[in-house]
CSV table of C-alpha atoms in Angstrom, one decimal:
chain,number,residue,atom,x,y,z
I,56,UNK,CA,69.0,-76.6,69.1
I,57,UNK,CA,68.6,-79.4,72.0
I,58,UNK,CA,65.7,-78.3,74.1
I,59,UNK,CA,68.0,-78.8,77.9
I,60,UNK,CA,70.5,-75.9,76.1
I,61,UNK,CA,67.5,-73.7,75.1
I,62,UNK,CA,66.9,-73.8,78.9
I,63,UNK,CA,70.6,-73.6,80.2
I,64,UNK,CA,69.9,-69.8,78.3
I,65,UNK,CA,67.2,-68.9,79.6
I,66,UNK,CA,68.0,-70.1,83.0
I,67,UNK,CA,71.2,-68.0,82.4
I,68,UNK,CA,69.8,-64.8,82.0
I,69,UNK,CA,66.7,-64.6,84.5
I,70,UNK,CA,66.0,-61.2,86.7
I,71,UNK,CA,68.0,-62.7,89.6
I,72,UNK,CA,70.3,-60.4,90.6
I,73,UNK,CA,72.8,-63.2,91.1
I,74,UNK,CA,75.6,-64.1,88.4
I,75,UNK,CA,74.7,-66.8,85.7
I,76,UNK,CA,74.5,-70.2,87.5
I,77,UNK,CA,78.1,-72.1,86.8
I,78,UNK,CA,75.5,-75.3,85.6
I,79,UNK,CA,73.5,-73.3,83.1
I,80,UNK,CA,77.1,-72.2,81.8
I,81,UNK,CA,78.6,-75.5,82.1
I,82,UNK,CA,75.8,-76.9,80.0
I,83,UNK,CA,75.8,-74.2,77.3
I,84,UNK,CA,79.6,-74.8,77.2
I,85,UNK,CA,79.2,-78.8,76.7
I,86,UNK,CA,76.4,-78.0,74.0
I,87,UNK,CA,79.2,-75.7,72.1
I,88,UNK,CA,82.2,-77.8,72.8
I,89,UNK,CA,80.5,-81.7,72.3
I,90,UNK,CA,77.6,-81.1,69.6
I,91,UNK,CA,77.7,-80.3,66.0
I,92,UNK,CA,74.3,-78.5,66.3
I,93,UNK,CA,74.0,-74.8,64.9
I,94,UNK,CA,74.6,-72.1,67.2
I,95,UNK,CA,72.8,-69.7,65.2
I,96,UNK,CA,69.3,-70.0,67.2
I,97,UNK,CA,71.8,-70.0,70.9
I,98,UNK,CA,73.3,-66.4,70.1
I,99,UNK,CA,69.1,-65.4,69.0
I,100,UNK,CA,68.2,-66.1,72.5
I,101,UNK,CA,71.0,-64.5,74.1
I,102,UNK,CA,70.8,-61.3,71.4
I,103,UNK,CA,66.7,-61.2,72.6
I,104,UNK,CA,67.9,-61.4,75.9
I,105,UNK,CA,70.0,-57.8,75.5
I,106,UNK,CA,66.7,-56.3,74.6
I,107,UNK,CA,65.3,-56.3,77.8
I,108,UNK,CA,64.6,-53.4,79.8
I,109,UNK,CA,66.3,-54.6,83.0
I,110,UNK,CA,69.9,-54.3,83.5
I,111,UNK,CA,69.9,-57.8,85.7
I,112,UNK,CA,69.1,-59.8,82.3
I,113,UNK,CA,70.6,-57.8,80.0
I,114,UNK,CA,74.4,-57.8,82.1
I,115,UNK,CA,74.0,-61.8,82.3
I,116,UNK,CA,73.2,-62.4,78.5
I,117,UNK,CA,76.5,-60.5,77.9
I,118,UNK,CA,78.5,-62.3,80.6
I,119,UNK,CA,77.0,-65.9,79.4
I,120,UNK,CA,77.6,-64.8,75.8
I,121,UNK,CA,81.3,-63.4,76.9
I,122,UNK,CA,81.9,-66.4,78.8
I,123,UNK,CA,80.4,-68.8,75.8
I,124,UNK,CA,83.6,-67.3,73.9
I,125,UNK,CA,86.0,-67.5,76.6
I,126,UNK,CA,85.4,-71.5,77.3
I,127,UNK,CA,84.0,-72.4,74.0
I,128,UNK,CA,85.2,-73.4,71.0
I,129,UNK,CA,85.4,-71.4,68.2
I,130,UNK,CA,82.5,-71.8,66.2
I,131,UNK,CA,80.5,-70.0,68.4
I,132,UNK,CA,82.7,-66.5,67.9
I,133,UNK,CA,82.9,-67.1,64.5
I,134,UNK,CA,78.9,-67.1,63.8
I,135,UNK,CA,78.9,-63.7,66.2
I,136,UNK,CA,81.8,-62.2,64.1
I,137,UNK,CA,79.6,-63.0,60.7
I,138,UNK,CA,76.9,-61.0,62.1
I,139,UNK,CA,76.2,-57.7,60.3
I,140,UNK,CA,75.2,-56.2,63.8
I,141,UNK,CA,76.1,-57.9,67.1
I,142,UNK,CA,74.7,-55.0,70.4
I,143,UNK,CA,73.8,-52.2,69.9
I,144,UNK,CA,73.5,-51.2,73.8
I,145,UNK,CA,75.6,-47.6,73.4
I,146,UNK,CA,72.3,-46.0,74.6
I,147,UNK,CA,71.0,-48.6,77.2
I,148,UNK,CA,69.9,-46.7,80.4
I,149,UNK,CA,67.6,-48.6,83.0
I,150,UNK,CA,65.9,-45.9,85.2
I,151,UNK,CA,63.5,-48.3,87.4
I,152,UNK,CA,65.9,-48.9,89.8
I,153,UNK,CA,68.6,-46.8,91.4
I,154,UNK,CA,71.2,-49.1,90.8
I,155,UNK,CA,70.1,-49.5,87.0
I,156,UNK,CA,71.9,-45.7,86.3
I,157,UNK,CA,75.6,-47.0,87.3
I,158,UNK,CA,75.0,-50.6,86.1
I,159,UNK,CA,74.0,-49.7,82.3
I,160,UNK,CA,77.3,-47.2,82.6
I,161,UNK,CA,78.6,-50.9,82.4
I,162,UNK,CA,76.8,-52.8,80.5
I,163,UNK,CA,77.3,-50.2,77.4
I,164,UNK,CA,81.5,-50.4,77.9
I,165,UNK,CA,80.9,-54.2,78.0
I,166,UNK,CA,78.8,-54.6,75.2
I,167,UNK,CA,81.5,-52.5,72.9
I,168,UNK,CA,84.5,-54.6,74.1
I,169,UNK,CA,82.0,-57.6,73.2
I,170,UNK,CA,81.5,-55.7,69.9
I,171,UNK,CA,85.2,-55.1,69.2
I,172,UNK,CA,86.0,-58.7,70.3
I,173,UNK,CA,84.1,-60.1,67.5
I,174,UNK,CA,85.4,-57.7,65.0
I,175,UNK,CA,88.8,-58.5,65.6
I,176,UNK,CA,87.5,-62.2,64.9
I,177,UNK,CA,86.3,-61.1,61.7
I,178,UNK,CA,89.4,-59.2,60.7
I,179,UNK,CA,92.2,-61.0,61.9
I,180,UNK,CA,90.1,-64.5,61.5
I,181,UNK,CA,91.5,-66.3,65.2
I,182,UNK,CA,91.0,-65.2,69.0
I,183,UNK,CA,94.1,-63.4,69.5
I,184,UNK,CA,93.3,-64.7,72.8
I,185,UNK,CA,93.5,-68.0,72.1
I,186,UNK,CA,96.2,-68.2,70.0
I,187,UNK,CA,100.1,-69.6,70.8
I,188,UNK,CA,102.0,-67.9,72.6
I,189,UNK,CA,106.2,-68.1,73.1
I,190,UNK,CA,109.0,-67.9,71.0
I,191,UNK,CA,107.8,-70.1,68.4
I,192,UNK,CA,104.0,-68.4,69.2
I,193,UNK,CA,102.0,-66.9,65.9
I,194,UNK,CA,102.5,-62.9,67.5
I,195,UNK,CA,106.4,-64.0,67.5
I,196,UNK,CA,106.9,-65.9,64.3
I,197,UNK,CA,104.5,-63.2,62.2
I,198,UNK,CA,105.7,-61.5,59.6
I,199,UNK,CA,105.5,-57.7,58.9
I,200,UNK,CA,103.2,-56.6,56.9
I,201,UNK,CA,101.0,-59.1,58.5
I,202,UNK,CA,102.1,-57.7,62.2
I,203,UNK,CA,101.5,-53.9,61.2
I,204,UNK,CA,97.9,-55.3,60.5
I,205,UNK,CA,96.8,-57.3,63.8
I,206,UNK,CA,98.9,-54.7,66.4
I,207,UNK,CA,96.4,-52.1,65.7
I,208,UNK,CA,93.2,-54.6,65.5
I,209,UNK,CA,94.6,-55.6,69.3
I,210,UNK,CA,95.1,-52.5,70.3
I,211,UNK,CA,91.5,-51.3,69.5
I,212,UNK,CA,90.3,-54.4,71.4
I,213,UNK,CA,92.3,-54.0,74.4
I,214,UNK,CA,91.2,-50.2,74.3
I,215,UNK,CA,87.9,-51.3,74.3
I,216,UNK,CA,88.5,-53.7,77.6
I,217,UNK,CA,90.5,-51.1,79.4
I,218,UNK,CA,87.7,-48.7,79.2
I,219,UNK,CA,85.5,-50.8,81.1
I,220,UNK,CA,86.9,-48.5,84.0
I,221,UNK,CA,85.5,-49.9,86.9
I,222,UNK,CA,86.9,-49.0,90.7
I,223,UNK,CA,87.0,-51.5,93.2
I,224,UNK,CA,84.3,-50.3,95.1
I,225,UNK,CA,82.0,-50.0,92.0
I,226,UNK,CA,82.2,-54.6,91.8
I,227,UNK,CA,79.2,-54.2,94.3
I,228,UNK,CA,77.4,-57.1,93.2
I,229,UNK,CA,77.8,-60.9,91.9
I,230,UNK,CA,76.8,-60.3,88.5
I,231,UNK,CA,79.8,-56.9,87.6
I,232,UNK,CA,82.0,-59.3,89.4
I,233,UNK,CA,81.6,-62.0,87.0
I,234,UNK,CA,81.6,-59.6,84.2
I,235,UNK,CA,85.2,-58.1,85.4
I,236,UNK,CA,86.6,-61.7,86.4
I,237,UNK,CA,86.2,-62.4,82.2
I,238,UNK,CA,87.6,-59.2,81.2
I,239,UNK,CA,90.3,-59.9,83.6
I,240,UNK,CA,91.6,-63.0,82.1
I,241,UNK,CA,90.8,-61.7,78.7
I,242,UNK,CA,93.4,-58.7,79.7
I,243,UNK,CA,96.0,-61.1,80.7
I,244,UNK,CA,96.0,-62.8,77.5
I,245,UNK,CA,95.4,-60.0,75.4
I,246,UNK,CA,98.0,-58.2,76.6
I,247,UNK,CA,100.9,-61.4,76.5
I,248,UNK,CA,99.7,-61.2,72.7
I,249,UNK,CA,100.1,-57.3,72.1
I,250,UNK,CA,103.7,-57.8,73.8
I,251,UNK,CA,104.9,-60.4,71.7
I,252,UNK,CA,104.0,-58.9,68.8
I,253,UNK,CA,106.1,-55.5,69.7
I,254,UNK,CA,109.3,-57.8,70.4
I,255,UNK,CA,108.9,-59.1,67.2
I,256,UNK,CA,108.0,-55.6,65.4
I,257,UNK,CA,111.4,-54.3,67.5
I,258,UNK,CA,113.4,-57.2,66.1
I,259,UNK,CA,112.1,-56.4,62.6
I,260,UNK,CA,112.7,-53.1,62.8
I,261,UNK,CA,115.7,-52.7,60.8
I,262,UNK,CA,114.7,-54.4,58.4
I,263,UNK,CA,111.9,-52.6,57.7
I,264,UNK,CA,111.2,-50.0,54.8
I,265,UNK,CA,111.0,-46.3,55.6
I,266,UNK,CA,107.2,-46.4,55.8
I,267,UNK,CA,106.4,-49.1,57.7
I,268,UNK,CA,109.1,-47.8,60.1
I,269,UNK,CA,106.8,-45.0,60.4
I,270,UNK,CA,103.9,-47.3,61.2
I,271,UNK,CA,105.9,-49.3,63.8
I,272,UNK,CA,107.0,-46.3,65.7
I,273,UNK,CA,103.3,-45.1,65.6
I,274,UNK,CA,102.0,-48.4,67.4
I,275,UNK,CA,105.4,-48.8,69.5
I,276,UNK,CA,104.8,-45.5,71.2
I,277,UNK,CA,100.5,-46.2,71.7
I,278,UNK,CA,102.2,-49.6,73.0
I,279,UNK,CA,103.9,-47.3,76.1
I,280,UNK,CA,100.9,-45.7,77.1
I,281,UNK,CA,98.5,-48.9,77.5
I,282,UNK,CA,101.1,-50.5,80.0
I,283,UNK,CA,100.0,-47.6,82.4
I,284,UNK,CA,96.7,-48.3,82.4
I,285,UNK,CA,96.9,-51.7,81.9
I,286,UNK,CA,98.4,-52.0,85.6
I,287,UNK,CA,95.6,-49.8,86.6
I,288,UNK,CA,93.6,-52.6,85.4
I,289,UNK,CA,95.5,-55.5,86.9
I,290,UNK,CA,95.3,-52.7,90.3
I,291,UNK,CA,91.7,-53.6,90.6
I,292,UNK,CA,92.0,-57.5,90.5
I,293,UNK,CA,94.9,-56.8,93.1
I,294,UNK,CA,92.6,-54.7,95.5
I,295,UNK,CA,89.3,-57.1,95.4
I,296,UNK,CA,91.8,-60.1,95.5
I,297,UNK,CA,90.4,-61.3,92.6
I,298,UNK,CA,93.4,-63.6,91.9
I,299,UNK,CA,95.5,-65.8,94.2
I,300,UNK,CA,98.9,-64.9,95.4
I,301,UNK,CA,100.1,-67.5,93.5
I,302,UNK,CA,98.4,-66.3,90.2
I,303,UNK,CA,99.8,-62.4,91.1
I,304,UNK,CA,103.0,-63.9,91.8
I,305,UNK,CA,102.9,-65.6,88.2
I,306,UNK,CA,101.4,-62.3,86.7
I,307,UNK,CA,104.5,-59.7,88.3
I,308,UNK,CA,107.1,-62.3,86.5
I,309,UNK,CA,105.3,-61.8,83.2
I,310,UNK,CA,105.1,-58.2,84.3
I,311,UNK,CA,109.1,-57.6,84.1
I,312,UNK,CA,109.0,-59.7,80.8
I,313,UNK,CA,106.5,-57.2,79.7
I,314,UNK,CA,108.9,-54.0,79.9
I,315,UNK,CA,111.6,-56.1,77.6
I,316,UNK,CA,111.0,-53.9,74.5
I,317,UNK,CA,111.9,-50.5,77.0
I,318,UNK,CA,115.2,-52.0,77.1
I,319,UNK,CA,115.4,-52.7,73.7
I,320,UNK,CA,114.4,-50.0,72.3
């Protein structure tokens, strides 16, 4: 590993209570993106860095590695999803500040949508993020048994992002911004996925045998109840003005697409 990317981590995830600087991140993103070189001592230093104490580093070695698979390619998720273990934060508490009890609250929801991320990679081998989208887009074109197996494996994940649960007034600093602005976007595509694969399990539906039927219902009906709270979710972005007009604007069209499959069903 080049010694300037070493750096770009490290300067990533000091005890500033500032977000990762957009050059440190730029930097680790051209190391991923424009080198061949392993990645494998990159996600050490970021892994060490979630073992700290303070919920300053700790937050920004999640965003940078959040933000690493957001912008990067995908070599970089792929060595995270071949990991035996990836966080294991479910019990992080920092008690040396006051702010350290709401902010590892956080940082342990993060760290399991991070977690459940990279297992989807491993079980579904893609990004379901990443992936095409449309008519002729892989969540519209799949076929059925293949469907019945990546619904549920997006659901989890989307579960997992939705719990983050944060209130507008609880994005009281630069770094849980930066955190929510990735699960925002993350959300956004997640969720076009997830939709495109019920309008293709709806149009399949009749086709279908008895028992996967059964299993299509099952996820059609868990399908209903994460629109709620996803625009809950989108509720937030909307309050801190996290997006444009234009980008709301954008996001409300793909919002009445999104309730197609009520009227088909």
């Amino acid at each position: 590993m080049g010694i300037s990317a070493s750096k770009a981590a490290l300067g990533a995830t000091t005890d500033e209570p500032t977000k990762p600087e957009p050059k440190h991140l730029a930097d680790l993103i051209q190391y991923i993106n424009e080198t061949n070189m392993s990645v494998v001592h990159l996600a050490n230093i970021l892994s060490e860095k979630t073992r700290s104490n303070s919920w300053v580093v700790v937050f920004k070695a999640l965003i940078t590695v959040h933000h690493l698979m957001v912008y990067g390619k995908e070599r970089f998720i792929r060595h995270l999803a071949s990991r035996n273990s990836l966080f294991t934060l479910h019990n992080f508490l920092d008690k040396s500040v006051t702010e350290g009890y709401t902010m590892s609250a956080f940082i342990r929801r993060y760290s399991r949508y991070l977690n459940e991320k990279s297992l989807a990679y491993r079980l579904i081998a893609s990004d379901i993020t990443k992936v095409k989208r449309g008519t002729d887009g892989v969540m519209r074109i799949m076929n059925t048994k293949d469907l019945l197996n990546t619904l549920p494996v997006i659901q989890t994940q989307l579960d997992a992002l939705l719990n983050f649960n944060v209130r507008p007034d609880e994005l009281t600093n630069g770094i849980i911004h930066a955190a929510f602005m990735l699960l925002f976007k993350d959300s956004l595509r997640l969720f076009a996925a997830y939709n495109e694969g019920i309008l293709n399990l709806l149009d399949k539906y009749f086709d279908m045998r008895k028992n996967q039927c059964r299993e299509s219902l099952d996820i059609y009906i868990k399908f209903l109840g994460r629109t709620t709270k996803f625009a809950q979710f989108l509720k937030v972005a909307e309050v801190q003005k996290s997006i444009s007009i234009q980008e709301f604007s954008a996001l409300l069209y793909h919002w009445d697409y999104r309730h197609a499959p009520l009227h088909l069903a």
